XYZ file of C-alpha atoms in Angstrom:
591
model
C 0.000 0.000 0.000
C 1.185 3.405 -0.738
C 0.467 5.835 2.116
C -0.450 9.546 1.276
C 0.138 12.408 3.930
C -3.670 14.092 3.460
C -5.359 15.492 5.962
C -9.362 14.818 5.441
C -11.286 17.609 4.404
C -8.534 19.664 2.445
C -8.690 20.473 -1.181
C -6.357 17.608 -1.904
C -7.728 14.884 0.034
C -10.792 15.938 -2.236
C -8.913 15.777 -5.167
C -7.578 12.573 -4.451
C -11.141 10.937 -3.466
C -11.885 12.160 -6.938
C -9.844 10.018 -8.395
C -10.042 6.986 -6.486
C -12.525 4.623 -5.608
C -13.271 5.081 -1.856
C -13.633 2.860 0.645
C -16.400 5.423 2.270
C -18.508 5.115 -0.866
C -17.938 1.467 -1.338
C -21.443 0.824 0.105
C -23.091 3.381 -1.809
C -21.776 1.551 -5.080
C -23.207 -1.792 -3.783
C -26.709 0.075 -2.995
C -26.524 -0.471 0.431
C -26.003 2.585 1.954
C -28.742 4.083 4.455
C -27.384 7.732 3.221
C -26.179 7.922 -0.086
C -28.095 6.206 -3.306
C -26.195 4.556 -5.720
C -27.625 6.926 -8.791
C -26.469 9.749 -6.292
C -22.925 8.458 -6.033
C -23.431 7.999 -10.054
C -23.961 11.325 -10.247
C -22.053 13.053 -8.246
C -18.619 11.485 -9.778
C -20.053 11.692 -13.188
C -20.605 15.490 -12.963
C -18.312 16.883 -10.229
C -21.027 18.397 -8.368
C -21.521 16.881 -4.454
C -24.172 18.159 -2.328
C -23.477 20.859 -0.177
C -22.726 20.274 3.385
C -24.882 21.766 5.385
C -24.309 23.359 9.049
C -25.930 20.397 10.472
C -24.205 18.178 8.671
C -20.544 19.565 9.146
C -21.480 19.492 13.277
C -22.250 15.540 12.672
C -18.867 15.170 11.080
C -17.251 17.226 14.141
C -18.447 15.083 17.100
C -18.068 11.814 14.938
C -14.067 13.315 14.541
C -13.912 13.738 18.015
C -15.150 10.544 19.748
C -12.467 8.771 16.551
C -9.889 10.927 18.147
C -10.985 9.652 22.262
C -11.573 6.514 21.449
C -8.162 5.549 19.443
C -6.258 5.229 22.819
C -8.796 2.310 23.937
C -8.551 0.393 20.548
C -4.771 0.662 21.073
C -4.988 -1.185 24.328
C -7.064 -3.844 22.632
C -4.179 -4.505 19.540
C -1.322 -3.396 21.569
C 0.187 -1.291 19.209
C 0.280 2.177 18.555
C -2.649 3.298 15.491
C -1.980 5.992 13.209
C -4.477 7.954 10.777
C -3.890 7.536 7.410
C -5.150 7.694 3.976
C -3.961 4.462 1.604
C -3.911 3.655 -2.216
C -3.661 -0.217 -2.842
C -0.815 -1.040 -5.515
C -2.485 -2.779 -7.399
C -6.289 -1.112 -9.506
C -7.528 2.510 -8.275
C -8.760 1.831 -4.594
C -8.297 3.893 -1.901
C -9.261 4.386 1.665
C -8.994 6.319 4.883
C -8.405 4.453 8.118
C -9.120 5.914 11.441
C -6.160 4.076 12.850
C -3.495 1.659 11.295
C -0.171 -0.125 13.045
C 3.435 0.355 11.626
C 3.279 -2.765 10.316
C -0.243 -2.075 8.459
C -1.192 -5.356 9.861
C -4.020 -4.267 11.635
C -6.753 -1.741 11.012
C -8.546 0.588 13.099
C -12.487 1.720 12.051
C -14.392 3.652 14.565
C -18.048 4.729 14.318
C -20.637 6.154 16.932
C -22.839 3.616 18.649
C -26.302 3.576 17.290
C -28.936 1.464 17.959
C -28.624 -0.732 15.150
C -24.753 -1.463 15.829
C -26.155 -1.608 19.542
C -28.221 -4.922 18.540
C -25.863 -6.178 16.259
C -22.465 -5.853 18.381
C -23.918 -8.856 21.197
C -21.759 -10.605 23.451
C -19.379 -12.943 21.359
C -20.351 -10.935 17.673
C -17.657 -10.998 14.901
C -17.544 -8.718 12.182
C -19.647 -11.350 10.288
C -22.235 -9.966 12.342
C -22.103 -6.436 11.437
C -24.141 -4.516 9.006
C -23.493 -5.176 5.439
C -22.293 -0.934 4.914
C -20.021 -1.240 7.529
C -18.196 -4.870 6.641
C -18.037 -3.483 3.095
C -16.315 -0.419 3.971
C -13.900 -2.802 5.810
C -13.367 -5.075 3.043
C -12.030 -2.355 0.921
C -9.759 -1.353 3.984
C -8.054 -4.317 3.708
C -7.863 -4.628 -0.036
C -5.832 -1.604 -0.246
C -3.368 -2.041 3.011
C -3.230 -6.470 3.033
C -4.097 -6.143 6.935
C -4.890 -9.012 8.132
C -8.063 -8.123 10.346
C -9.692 -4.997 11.166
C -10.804 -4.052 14.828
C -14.321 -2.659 14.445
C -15.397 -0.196 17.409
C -18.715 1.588 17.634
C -18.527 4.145 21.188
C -20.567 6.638 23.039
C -19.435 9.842 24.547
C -20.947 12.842 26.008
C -18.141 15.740 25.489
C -14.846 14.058 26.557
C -16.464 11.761 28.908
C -16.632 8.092 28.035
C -19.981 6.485 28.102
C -20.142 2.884 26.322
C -18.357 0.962 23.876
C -18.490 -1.889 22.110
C -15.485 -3.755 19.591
C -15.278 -6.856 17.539
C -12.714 -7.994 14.958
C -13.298 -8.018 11.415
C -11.583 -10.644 9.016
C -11.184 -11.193 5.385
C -14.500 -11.933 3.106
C -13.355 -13.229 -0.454
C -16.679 -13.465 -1.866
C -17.416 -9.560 -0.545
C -14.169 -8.981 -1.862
C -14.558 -9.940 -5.219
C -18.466 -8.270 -4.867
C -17.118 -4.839 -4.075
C -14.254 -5.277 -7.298
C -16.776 -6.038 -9.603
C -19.129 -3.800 -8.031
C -16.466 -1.081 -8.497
C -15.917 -2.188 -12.402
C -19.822 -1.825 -13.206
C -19.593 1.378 -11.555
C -17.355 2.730 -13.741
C -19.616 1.658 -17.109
C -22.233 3.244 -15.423
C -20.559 6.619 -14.175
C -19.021 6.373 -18.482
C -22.836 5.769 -19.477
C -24.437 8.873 -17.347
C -26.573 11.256 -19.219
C -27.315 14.320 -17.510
C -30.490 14.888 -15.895
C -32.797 17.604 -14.647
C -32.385 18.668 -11.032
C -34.726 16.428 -8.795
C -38.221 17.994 -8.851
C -38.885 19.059 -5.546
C -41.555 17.029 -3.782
C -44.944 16.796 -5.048
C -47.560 18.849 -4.541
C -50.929 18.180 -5.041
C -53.277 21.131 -6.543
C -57.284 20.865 -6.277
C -59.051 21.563 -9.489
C -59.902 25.483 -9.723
C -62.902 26.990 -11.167
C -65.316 24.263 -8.840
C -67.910 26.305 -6.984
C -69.936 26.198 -4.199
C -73.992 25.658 -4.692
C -75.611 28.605 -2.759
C -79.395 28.028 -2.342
C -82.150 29.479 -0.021
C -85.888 28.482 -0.049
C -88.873 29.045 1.421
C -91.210 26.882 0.074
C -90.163 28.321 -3.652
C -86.590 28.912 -4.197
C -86.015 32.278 -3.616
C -82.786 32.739 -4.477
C -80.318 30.484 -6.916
C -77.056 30.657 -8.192
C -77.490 26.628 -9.845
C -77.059 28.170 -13.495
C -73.837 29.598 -12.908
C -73.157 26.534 -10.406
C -73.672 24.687 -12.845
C -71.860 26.376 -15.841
C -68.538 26.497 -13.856
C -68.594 23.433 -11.760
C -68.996 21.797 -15.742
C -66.081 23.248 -16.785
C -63.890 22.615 -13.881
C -64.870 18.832 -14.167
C -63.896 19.403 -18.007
C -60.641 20.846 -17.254
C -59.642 17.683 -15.294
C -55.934 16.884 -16.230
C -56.271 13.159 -17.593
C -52.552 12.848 -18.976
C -50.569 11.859 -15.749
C -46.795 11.565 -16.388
C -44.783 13.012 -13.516
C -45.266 12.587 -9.436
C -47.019 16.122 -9.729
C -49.699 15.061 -11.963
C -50.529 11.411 -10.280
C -50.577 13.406 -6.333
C -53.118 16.236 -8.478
C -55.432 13.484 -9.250
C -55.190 11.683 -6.589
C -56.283 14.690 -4.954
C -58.686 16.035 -7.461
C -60.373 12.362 -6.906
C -60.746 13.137 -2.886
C -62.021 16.914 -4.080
C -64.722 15.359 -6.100
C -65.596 12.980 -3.670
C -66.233 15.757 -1.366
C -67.970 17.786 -3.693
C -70.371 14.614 -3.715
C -71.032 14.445 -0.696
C -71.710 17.848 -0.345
C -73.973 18.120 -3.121
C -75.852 15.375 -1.324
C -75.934 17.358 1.584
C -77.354 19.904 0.019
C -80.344 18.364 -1.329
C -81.034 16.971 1.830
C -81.683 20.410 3.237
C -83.658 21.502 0.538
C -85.997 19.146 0.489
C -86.601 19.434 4.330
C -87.485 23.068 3.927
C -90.334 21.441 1.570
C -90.224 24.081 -1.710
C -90.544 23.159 -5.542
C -86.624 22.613 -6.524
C -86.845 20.427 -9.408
C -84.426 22.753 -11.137
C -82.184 23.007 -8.246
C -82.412 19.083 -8.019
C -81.804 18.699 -11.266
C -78.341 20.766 -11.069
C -77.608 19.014 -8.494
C -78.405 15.351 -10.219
C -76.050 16.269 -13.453
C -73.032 17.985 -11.486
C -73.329 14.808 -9.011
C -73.285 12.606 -11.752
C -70.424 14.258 -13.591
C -68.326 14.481 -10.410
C -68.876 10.770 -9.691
C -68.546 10.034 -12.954
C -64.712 12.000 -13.482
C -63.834 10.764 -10.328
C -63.992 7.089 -10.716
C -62.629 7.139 -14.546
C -59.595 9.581 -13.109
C -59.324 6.866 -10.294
C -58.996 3.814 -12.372
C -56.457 5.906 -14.626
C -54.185 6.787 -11.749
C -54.317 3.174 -11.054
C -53.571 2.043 -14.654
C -51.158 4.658 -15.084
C -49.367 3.715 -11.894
C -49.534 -0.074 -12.822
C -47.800 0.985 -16.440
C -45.505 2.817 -14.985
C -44.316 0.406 -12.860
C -44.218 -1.950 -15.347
C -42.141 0.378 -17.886
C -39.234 0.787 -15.092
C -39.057 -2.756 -14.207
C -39.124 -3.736 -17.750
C -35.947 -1.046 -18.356
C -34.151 -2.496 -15.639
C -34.429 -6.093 -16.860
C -33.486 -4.427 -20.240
C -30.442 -3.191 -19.012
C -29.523 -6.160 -17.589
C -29.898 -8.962 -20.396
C -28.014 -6.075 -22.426
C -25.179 -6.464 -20.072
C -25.360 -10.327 -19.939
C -25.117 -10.019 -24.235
C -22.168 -7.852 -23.704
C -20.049 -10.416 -21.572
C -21.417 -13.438 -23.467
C -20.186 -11.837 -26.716
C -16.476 -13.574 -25.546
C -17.800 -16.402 -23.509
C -18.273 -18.804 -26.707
C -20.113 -22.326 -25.691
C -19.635 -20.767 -21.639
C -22.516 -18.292 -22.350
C -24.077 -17.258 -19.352
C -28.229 -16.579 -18.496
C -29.232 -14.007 -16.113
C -31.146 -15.042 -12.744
C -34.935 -16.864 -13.854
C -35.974 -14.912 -10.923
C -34.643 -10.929 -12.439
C -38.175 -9.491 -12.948
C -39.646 -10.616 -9.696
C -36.018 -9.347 -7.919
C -36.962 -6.196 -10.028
C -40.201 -6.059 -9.247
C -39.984 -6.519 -5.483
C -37.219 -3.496 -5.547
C -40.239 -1.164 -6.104
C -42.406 -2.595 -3.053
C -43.310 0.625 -0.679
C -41.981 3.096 -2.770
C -44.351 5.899 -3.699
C -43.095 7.884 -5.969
C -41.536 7.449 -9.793
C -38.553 8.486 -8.694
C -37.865 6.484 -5.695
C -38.845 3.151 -7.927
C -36.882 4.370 -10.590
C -33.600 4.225 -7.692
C -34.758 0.775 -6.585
C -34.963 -0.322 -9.515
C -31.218 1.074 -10.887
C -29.573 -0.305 -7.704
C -31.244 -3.877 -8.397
C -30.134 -3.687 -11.725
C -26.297 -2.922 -10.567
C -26.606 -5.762 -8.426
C -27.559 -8.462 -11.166
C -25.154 -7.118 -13.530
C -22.336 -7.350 -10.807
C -23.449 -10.874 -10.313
C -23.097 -11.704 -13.806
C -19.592 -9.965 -14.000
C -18.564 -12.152 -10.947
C -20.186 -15.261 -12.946
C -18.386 -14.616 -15.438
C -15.352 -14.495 -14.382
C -15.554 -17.529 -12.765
C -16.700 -19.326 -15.272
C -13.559 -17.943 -17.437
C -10.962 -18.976 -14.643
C -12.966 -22.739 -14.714
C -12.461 -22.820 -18.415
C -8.450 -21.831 -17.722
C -8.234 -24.706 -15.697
C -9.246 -26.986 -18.326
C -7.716 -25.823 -20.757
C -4.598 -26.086 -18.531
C -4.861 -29.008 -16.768
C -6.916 -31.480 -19.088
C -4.537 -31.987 -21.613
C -5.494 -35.379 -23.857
C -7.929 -36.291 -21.453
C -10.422 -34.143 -23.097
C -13.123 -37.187 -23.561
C -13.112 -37.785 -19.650
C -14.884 -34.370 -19.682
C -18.482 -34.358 -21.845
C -19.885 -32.381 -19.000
C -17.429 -29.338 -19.608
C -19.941 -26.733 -19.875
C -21.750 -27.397 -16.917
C -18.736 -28.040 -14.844
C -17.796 -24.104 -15.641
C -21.110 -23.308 -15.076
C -21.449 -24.919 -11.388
C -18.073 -24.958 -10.016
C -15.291 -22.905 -8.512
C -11.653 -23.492 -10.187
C -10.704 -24.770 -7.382
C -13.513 -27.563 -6.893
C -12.862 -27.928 -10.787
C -8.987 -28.654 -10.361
C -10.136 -31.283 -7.634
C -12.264 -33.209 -10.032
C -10.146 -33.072 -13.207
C -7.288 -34.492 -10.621
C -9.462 -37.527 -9.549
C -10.818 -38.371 -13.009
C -7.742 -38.362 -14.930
C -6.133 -40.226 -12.008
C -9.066 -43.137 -12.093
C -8.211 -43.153 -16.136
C -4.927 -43.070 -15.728
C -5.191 -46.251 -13.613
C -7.384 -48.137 -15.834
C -5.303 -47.246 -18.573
C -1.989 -48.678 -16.492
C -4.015 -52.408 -15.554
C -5.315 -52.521 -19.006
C -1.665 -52.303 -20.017
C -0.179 -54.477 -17.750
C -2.824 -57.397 -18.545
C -2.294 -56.293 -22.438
C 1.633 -56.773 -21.057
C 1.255 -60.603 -19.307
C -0.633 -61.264 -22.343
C 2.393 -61.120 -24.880
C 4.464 -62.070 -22.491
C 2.254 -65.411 -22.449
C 2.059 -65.900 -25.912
C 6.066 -65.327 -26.327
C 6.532 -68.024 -23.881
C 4.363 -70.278 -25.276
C 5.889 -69.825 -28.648
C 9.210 -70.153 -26.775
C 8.486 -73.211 -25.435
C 6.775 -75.054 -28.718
C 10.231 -73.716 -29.998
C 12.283 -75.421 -27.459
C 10.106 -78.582 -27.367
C 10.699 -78.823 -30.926
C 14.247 -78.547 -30.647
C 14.307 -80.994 -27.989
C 12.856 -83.392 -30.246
C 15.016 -82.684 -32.641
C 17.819 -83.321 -30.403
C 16.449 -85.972 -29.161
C 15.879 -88.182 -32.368
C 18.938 -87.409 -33.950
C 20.960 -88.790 -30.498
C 18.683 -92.055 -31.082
C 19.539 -92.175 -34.396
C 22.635 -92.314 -34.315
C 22.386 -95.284 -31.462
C 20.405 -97.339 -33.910
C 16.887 -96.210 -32.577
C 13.955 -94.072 -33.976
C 12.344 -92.512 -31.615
C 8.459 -91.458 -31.929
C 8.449 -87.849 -32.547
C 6.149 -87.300 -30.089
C 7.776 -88.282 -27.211
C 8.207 -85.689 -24.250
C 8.953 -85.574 -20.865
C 5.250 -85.265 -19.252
C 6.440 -82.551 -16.846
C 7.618 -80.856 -19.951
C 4.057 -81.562 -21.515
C 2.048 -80.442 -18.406
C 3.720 -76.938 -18.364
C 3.668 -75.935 -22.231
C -0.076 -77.468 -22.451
C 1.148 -79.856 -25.349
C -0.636 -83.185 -25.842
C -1.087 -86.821 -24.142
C 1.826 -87.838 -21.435
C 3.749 -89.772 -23.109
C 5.398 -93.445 -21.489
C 9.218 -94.043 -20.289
C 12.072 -92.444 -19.055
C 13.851 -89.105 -19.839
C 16.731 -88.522 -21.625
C 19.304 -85.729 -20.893
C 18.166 -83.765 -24.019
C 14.670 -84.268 -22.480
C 16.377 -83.234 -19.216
C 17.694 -80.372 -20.680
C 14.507 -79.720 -22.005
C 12.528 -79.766 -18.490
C 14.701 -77.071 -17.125
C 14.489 -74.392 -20.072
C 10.822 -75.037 -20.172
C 10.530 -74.664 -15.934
C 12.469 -71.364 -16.496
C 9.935 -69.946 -18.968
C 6.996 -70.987 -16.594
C 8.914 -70.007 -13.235
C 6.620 -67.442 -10.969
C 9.281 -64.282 -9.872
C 11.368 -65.511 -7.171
C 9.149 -62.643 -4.998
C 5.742 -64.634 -5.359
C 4.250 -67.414 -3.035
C 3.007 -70.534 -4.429
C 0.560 -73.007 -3.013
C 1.769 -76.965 -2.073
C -1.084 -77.504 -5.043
C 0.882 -75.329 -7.434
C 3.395 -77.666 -7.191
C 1.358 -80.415 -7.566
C 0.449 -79.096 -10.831
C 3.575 -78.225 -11.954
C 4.678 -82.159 -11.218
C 1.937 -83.764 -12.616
C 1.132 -86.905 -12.296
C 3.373 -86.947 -9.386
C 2.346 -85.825 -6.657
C 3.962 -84.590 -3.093
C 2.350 -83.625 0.816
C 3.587 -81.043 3.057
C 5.525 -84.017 5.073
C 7.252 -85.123 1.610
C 8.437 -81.813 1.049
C 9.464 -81.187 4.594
C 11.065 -84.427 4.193
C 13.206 -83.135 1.324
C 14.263 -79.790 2.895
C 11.367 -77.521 2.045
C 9.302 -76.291 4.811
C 6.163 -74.143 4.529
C 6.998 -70.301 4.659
C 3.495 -68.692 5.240
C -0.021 -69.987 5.494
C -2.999 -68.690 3.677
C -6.284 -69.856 5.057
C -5.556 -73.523 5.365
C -3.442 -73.780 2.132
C 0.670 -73.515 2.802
C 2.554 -71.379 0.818
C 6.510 -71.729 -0.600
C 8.918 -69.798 -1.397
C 8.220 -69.812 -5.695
C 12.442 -69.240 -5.728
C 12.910 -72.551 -4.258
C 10.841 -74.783 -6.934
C 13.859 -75.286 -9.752
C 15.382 -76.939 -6.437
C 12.171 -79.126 -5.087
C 12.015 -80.418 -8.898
C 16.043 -81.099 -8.822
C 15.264 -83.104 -5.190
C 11.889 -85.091 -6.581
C 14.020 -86.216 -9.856
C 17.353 -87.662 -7.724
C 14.380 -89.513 -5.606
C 12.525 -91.026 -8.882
C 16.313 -91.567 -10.432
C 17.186 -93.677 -7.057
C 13.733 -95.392 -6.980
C 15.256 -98.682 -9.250
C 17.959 -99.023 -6.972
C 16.151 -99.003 -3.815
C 13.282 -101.303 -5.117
C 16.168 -103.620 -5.857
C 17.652 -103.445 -2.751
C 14.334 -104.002 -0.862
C 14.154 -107.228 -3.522
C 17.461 -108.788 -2.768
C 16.673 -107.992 1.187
């Protein structure tokens, strides 16, 4: 943050608000301030011109001053630091602010306002600055924008003079979703301030004006009428019903007929009233009763045609603001999805009834006209902020899916619903679960060939061995049959039948280059009926093997595992018991 020496209220701490966006008139922008409309804010930067500050006004600003000044030496007991007043511009987009108090470090803020009733109710025992009023955390948001402080200590005190009366404090952290609110608040702002068209001064408030020219009915009889003014009664109370303004456009004209409709109503009445008498004093008035029939009627008559128009009119008008607003808006949602390809973005289903209840309890044209400009702000904000999320969701795919595009059909409405972050999380996970499947797949694709190059390997070696083997017979004087193979050779390379007799050493050889190409790693376990398979027909029990050397190295359920390493060597030990076998069964014979 870059720290200015201004003192508040000079020419250049003017100057310099003028240029900035404030952190005072933050909540003004958002339409959320109880003092200063948005369109007011609009206008006032847009032209120059601020309202004057009246006497009143400037004596507000004096005492609010003075209890800041009083009760900085209390909020520097709470942070333990010394606070110094300070105006700051961030370093990064044109923010400013003025802090009532700020440490050397800028770490911590100071914000002081006086205790009101509605901080009063809001500041309970245990509060944060989640708590507060939406004006006053926005105003604090911006405060840390520009300086990076870390938290904000929020009081709100009393005092009467210089003696202390109440006061109550909370802390105020960091809000990113405010944060980013009050930037693109501040960037819709500026359209709007570029977009201004002058307008006339506010009208001053309306006033309603009676219809002129309406007479009063003057009558006295005594039996006959006497006396009558009903012809020119008549005559101008005619012409002021004529003269009726029926063309309402501005407050003025709808509070005139509202109260030219109460006028007539009276007149009415009065007319009534005035029959009433005459009749009791019991004269002929059939031509004062007949005046009095036809202006009756024509008063009732204006009146409750100029009532239903002030309603219609009303109802249009309404309807004609709203309807601009949600103009305004779509126009704005065009604007950003002019760039947003595919990632086009709708405004809010509910934007005419969010419109529409803007308007609720205001009176005048005017005052809906506000509501109904601040509303607008708001959606367009919300769309900005949409936006932009949606464009840092689409950098994130584009950054992070790479050729995994097909995981992703659902791209759109990912952007749509999620934060980049939550989006980063998901294109992680899928792209890990392919990336998985894609690894098994391989390795199964992998044990595959590997399969079908031993088995070609072996048919190879078999073939060889036969090969071998017949031309060593040969050569003795024998012909072998071509098909004979050792049947442990057989069993593992899944050729045909066993065949009958002895092994030779070719045949020998052969057993041990086929056991290497069927060997498990020397890392695996294998079951005692593994190696029952592999030795097939023989067979062998966990007491033969144990009787040969080879004890059980794990257990799995009830089936006993071996060391898959040690089976070249329990093959070596079955085949020097099967090549003694003749020599003991001859010994047993001779015994």
């Amino acid at each position: 943050m870059k720290t200015l020496q201004l003192i508040q209220g000079t020419p250049e701490w003017h100057a310099h608000r003028a240029e900035h966006y404030n952190a005072s008139d933050a909540p003004a922008m958002l339409g959320c301030s109880p003092y200063t409309s948005r369109s007011q804010l609009i206008r006032r930067v847009a032209t120059g011109i601020g309202a004057e500050i009246d006497a009143a006004t400037q004596a507000r600003f004096d005492v609010g001053h003075h209890a800041e000044a009083k009760a900085r030496p209390l909020a520097e007991v709470i942070v333990g630091e010394e606070l110094y007043p300070c105006v700051g511009v961030a370093e990064a987009g044109p923010y400013s602010a003025s802090f009532d108090g700020l440490t050397v470090m800028e770490d911590v803020a100071f914000e002081h306002k006086a205790l009101n009733e509605t901080l009063r109710a809001a500041m309970f025992e245990g509060c944060t600055g989640a708590d507060l009023p939406k004006p006053y955390r926005v105003q604090m948001e911006q405060q840390l924008l520009v300086s990076g402080a870390a938290r904000v200590l929020f009081m709100a005190s009393k005092w009467e003079g210089d003696t202390f009366v109440e006061e109550r404090h909370c802390w105020y952290t960091p809000d990113p979703a405010l944060r980013a609110e009050i930037v693109a608040g501040w960037d819709q702002f500026a359209a709007d301030v570029a977009a201004y068209v002058a307008e006339p001064a506010a009208a001053p408030a309306a006033v309603a004006r009676a219809p002129e020219g309406l007479p009063a009915l003057s009558v006295v009889a005594r039996g006959l009428v006497e006396h009558s003014n009903h012809v020119e009664f008549r005559e101008k109370a005619l012409a002021a019903i004529a003269a009726v303004n029926r063309d309402l456009q501005s407050d003025d004209d709808f509070a005139s007929a509202e109260l030219t409709i109460k006028t007539f109503k009276d007149g009415e009445e009065l007319l009534e009233a005035t029959r009433a008498q005459i009749l009791g004093q019991m004269a002929d008035v059939n031509a004062v009763m007949q005046t009095i029939d036809d202006v009756s009627a024509a008063l009732r008559r204006v009146r409750l045609d100029l009532d239903k128009l002030v309603k219609a009119e009303k109802e249009s008008r309404k309807a004609e603001i709203v309807q601009a607003g949600a103009r305004s808006v779509r126009a704005h949602y065009d604007t950003i999805n002019a760039t947003m390809g595919e990632h086009r973005i709708q405004p809010p289903q509910s934007l005419m009834l969010d419109l529409g209840a803007a308007i609720k309890g205001k009176r005048t044209l005017s005052s809906m006209k506000d509501a109904v400009d601040t509303a607008a702000a708001a959606a367009k904000i919300a769309g900005s902020q949409q936006a932009e999320r949606v464009r840092a969701c689409v950098r994130v795919l584009e950054m992070e899916v790479g050729n995994y595009g097909s995981l992703f059909p659902d791209r759109i409405q990912l952007c749509t619903s999620k934060q980049p972050e939550d989006l980063r999380n998901l294109i992680a996970a899928r792209i890990g679960e392919q990336q998985q499947r894609d690894a098994e797949r391989l390795e199964k694709e992998r044990e595959r060939i590997r399969a079908e190059e031993s088995d070609e390997a072996a048919q190879q070696l078999i073939a060889q061995a036969a090969a071998d083997s017949s031309h060593g017979n040969a050569t003795a004087g024998g012909v072998p049959d071509s098909g004979e193979v050792p049947d442990r050779v057989r069993h593992m390379t899944g050729s045909g039948s066993h065949a009958q007799g002895a092994g030779t050493p070719a045949t020998d050889d052969l057993v041990t280059a086929a056991a290497a190409l069927y060997l498990p790693r020397a890392d695996e376990k294998i079951k005692l009926g593994d190696i029952n398979c592999w030795i097939a027909p023989l067979t062998v029990n966990e007491a033969g093997l144990a009787e040969l050397g080879f004890k059980p190295v794990a257990t799995l359920r009830s089936a006993k595992l071996y060391r898959s390493a040690d089976l070249p060597a329990i093959c070596d030990a079955l085949i020097r018991v099967v090549a003694a076998a003749p020599a003991r069964a001859t010994g047993q014979e001779a015994a």
